Short mmCIF file of C-alpha atoms in Angstrom, two decimals:
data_model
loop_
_atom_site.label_atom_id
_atom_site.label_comp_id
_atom_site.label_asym_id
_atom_site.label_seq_id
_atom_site.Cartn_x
_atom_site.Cartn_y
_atom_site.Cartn_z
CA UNK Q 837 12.39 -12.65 -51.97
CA UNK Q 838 11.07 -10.68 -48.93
CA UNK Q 839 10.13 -12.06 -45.87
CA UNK Q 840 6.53 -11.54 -44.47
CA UNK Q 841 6.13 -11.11 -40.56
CA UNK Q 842 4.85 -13.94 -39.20
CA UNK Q 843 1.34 -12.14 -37.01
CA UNK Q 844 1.32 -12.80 -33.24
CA UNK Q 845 -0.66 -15.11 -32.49
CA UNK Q 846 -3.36 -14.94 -29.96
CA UNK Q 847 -1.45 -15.36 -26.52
CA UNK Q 848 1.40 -13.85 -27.60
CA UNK Q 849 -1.37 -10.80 -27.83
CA UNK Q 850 -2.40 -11.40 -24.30
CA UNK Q 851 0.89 -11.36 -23.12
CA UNK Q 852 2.00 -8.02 -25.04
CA UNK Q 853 -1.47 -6.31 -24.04
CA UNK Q 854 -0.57 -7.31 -20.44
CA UNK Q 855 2.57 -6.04 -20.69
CA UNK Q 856 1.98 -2.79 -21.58
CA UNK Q 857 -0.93 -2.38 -19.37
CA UNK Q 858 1.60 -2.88 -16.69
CA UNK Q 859 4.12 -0.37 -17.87
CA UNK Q 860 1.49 2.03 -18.12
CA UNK Q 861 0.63 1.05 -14.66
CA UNK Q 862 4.05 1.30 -13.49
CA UNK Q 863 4.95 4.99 -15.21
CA UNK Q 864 1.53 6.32 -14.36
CA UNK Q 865 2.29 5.34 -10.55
CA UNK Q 866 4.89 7.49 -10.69
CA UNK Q 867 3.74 10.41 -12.14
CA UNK Q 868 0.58 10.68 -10.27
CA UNK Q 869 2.67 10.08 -6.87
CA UNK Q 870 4.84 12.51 -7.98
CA UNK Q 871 2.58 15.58 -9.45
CA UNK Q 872 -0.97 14.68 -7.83
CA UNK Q 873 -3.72 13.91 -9.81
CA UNK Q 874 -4.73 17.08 -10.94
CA UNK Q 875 -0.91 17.78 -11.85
CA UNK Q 876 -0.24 14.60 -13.93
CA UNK Q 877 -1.02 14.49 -17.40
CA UNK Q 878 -1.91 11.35 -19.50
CA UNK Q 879 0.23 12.80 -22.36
CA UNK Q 880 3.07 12.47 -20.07
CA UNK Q 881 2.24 9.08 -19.11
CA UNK Q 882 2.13 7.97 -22.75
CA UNK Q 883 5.21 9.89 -23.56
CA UNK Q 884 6.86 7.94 -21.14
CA UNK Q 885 5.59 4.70 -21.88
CA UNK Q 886 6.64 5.18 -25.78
CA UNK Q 887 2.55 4.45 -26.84
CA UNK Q 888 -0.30 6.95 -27.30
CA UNK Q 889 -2.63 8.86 -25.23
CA UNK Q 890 -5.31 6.94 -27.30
CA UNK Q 891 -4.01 3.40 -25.98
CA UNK Q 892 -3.87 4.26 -22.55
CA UNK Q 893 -7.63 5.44 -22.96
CA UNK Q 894 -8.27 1.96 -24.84
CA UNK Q 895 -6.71 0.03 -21.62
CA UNK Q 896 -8.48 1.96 -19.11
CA UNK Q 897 -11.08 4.62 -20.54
CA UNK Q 898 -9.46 8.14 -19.03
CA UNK Q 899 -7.57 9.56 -16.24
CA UNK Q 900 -9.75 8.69 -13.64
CA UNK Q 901 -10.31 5.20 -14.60
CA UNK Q 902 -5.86 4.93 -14.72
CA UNK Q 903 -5.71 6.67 -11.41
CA UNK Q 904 -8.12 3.86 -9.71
CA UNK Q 905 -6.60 1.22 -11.76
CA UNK Q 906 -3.10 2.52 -10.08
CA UNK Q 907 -4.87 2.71 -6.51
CA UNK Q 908 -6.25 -0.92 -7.40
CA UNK Q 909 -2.61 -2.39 -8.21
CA UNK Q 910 -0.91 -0.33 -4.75
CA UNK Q 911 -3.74 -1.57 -2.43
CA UNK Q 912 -2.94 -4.96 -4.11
CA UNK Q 913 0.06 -5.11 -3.18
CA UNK Q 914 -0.05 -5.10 1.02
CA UNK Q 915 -2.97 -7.06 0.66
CA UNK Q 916 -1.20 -9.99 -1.06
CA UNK Q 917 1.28 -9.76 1.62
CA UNK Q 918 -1.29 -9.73 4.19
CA UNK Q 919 -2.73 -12.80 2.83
CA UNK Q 920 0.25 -14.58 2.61
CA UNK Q 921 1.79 -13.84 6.27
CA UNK Q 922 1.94 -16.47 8.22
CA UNK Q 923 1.81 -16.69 12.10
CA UNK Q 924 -0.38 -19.57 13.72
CA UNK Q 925 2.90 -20.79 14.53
CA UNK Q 926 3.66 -18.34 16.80
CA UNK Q 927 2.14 -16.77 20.21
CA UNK Q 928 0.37 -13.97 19.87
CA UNK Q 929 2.49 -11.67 21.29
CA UNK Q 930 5.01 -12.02 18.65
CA UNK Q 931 2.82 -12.64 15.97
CA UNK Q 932 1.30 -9.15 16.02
CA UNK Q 933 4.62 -8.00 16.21
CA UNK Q 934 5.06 -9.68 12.98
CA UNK Q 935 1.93 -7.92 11.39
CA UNK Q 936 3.25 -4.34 12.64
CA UNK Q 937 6.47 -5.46 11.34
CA UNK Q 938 5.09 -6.31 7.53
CA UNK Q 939 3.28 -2.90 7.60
CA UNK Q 940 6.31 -1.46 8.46
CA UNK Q 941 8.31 -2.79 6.09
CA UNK Q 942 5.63 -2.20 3.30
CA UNK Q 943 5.10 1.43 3.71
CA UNK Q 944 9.32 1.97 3.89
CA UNK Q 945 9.51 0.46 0.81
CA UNK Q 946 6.48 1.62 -1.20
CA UNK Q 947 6.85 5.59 -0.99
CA UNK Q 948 4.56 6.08 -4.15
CA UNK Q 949 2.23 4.00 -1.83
CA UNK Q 950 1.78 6.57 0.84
CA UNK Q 951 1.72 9.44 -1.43
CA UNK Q 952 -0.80 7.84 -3.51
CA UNK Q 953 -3.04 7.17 -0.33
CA UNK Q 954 -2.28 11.29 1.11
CA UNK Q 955 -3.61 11.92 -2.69
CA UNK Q 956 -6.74 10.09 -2.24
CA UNK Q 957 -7.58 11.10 0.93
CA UNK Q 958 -7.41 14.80 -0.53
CA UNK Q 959 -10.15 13.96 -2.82
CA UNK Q 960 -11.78 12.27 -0.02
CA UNK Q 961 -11.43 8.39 -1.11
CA UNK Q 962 -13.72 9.44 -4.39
CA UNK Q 963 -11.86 7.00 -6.44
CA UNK Q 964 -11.76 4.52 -3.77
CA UNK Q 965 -15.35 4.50 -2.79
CA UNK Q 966 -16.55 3.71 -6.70
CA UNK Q 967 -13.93 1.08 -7.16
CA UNK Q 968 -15.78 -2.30 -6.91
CA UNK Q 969 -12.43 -4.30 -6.64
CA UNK Q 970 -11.20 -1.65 -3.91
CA UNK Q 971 -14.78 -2.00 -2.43
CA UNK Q 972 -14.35 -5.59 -2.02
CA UNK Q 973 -10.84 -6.24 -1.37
CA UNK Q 974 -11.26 -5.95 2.26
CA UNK Q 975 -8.15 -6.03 4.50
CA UNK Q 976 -6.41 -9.76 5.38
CA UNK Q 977 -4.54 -7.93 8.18
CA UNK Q 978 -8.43 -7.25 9.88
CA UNK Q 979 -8.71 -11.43 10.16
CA UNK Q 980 -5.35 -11.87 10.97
CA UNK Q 981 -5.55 -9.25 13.76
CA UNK Q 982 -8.82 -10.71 15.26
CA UNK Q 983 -7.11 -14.59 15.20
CA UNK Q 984 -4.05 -13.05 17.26
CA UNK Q 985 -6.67 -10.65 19.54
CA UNK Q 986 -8.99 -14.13 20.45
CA UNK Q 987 -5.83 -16.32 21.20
CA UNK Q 988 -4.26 -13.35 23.03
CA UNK Q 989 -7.23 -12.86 25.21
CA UNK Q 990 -7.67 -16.78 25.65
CA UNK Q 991 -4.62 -17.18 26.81
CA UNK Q 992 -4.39 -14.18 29.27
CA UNK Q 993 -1.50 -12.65 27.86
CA UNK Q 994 -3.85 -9.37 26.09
CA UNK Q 995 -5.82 -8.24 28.83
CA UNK Q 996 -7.37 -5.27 27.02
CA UNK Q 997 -10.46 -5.86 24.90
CA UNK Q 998 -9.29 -4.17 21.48
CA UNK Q 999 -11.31 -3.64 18.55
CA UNK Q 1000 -9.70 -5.04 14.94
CA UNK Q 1001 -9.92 -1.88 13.08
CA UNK Q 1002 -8.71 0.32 16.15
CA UNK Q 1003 -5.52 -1.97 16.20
CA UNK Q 1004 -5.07 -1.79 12.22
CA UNK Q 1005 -5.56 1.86 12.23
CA UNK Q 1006 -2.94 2.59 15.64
CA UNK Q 1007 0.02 0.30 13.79
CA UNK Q 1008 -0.93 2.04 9.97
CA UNK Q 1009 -0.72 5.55 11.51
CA UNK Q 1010 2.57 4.83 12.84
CA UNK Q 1011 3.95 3.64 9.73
CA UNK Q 1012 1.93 6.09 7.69
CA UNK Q 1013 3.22 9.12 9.39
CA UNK Q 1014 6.74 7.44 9.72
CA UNK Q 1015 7.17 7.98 5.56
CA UNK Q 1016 4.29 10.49 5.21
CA UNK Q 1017 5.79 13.19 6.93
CA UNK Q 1018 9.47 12.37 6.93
CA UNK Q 1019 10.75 15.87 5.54
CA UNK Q 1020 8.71 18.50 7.49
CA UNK Q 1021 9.49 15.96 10.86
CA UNK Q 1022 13.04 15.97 9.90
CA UNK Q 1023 12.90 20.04 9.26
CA UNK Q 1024 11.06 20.75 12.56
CA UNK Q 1025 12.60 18.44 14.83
CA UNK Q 1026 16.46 17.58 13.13
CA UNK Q 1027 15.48 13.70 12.80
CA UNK Q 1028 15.27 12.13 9.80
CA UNK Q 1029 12.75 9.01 10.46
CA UNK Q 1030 13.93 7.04 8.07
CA UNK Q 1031 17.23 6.67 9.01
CA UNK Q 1032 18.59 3.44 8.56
CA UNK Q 1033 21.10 3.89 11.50
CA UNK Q 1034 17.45 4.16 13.48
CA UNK Q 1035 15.57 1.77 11.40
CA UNK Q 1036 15.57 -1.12 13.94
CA UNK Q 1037 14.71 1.22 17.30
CA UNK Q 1038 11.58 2.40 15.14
CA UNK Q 1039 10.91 -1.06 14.52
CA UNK Q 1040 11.01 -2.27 17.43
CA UNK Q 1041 9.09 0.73 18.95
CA UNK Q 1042 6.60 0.00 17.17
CA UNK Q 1043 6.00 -3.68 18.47
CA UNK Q 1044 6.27 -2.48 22.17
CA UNK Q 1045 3.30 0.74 21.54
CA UNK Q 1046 1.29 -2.19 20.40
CA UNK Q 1047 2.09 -4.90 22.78
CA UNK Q 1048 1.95 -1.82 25.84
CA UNK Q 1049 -1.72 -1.21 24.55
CA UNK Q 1050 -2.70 -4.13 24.41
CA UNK Q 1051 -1.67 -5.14 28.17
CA UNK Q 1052 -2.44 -2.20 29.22
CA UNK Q 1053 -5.41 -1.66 32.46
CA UNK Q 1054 -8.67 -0.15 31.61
CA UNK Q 1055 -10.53 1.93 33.49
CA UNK Q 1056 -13.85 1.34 33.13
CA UNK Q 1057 -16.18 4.85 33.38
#
């Protein structure tokens, strides 16, 4: 007597499909952070991934379409964890510590991240600027920042009048640059910034260029 396979049934088909979108996700983050996108090929991706180029079209419609879904996911990441930080409990000058802290953090431990984003920026946010979900998905950390700016400035301990985005965009570059540019730093100066002997003095260095700026005077011209 032989035995007939019993067929999937409908969420077990959901769950499969989901699964493999994300391993196609996951390989196809690597090999674009690794080769570029004009150096990684979709064969590869499906070679990796043990399906077919034809699948990964089926899931996302082409190369371009995968490399936005990939941006999508990364982005989704830090902005999950900027949604779920927490800091009305504490004063404002060590809540935005906090927020420099998660960026930190994030960017030391998502390398494909910030080669992704160097990527992108070489083909000047293209995929970015169509993506509707990228479009929409805002920043957390902007609301987060301009919470900790108004209570700062209430309460006399920020004296400088700071714009959101400015703030966002001083604590990402340091982080940014911090991972981005690690080897040719480390060849031209004999420092390797991400050092974990030096981890914490970055850290904290970061905090203090933030807190220094914004309790710094202004000269007003």
């Amino acid at each position: 007597m032989t035995s007939v396979e019993e067929p999937a049934r409908p969420g077990e088909r959901i769950r499969d499909a989901a699964r493999t979108r994300a391993e196609i996700l996951d390989v196809a983050t690597q090999e674009f952070a690794r080769a570029g996108y004009d150096g990684a090929r979709v064969d590869e991706i499906a070679a990796r991934t043990r399906t077919t180029k034809r699948m990964i079209y089926y899931y996302f419609g082409g190369k371009e379409q995968l490399f936005t879904a990939v941006l999508e996911r990364a982005y989704g990441v830090i902005r999950e964890a900027e949604q779920q930080l927490d800091v009305d409990h504490l004063d404002p000058v060590a809540a935005i510590r906090r927020l420099a802290e998660l960026t930190f953090d994030h960017h030391e431990q998502h390398p494909d991240f910030i080669r992704l984003v160097s990527i992108e920026n070489i083909h000047e946010a293209h995929h970015i600027a169509a993506s509707e979900k990228l479009g929409k998905i805002g920043s957390p950390a902007l609301d987060v920042i301009r919470r900790i700016l108004a209570s700062g400035q209430e309460s006399g301990l920020f004296t400088a009048d700071v714009d959101a985005v400015d703030l966002h965009a001083m604590i990402s570059s340091f982080c940014f640059f911090r991972v981005s540019n690690r080897h040719t730093f480390g060849a031209l100066f004999g420092r390797d910034l991400l050092d974990r002997a030096q981890r914490a003095h970055y850290r904290a260095m970061l905090g203090d260029m933030v807190i220094a700026y914004l309790t710094a005077e202004r000269t007003t011209h």
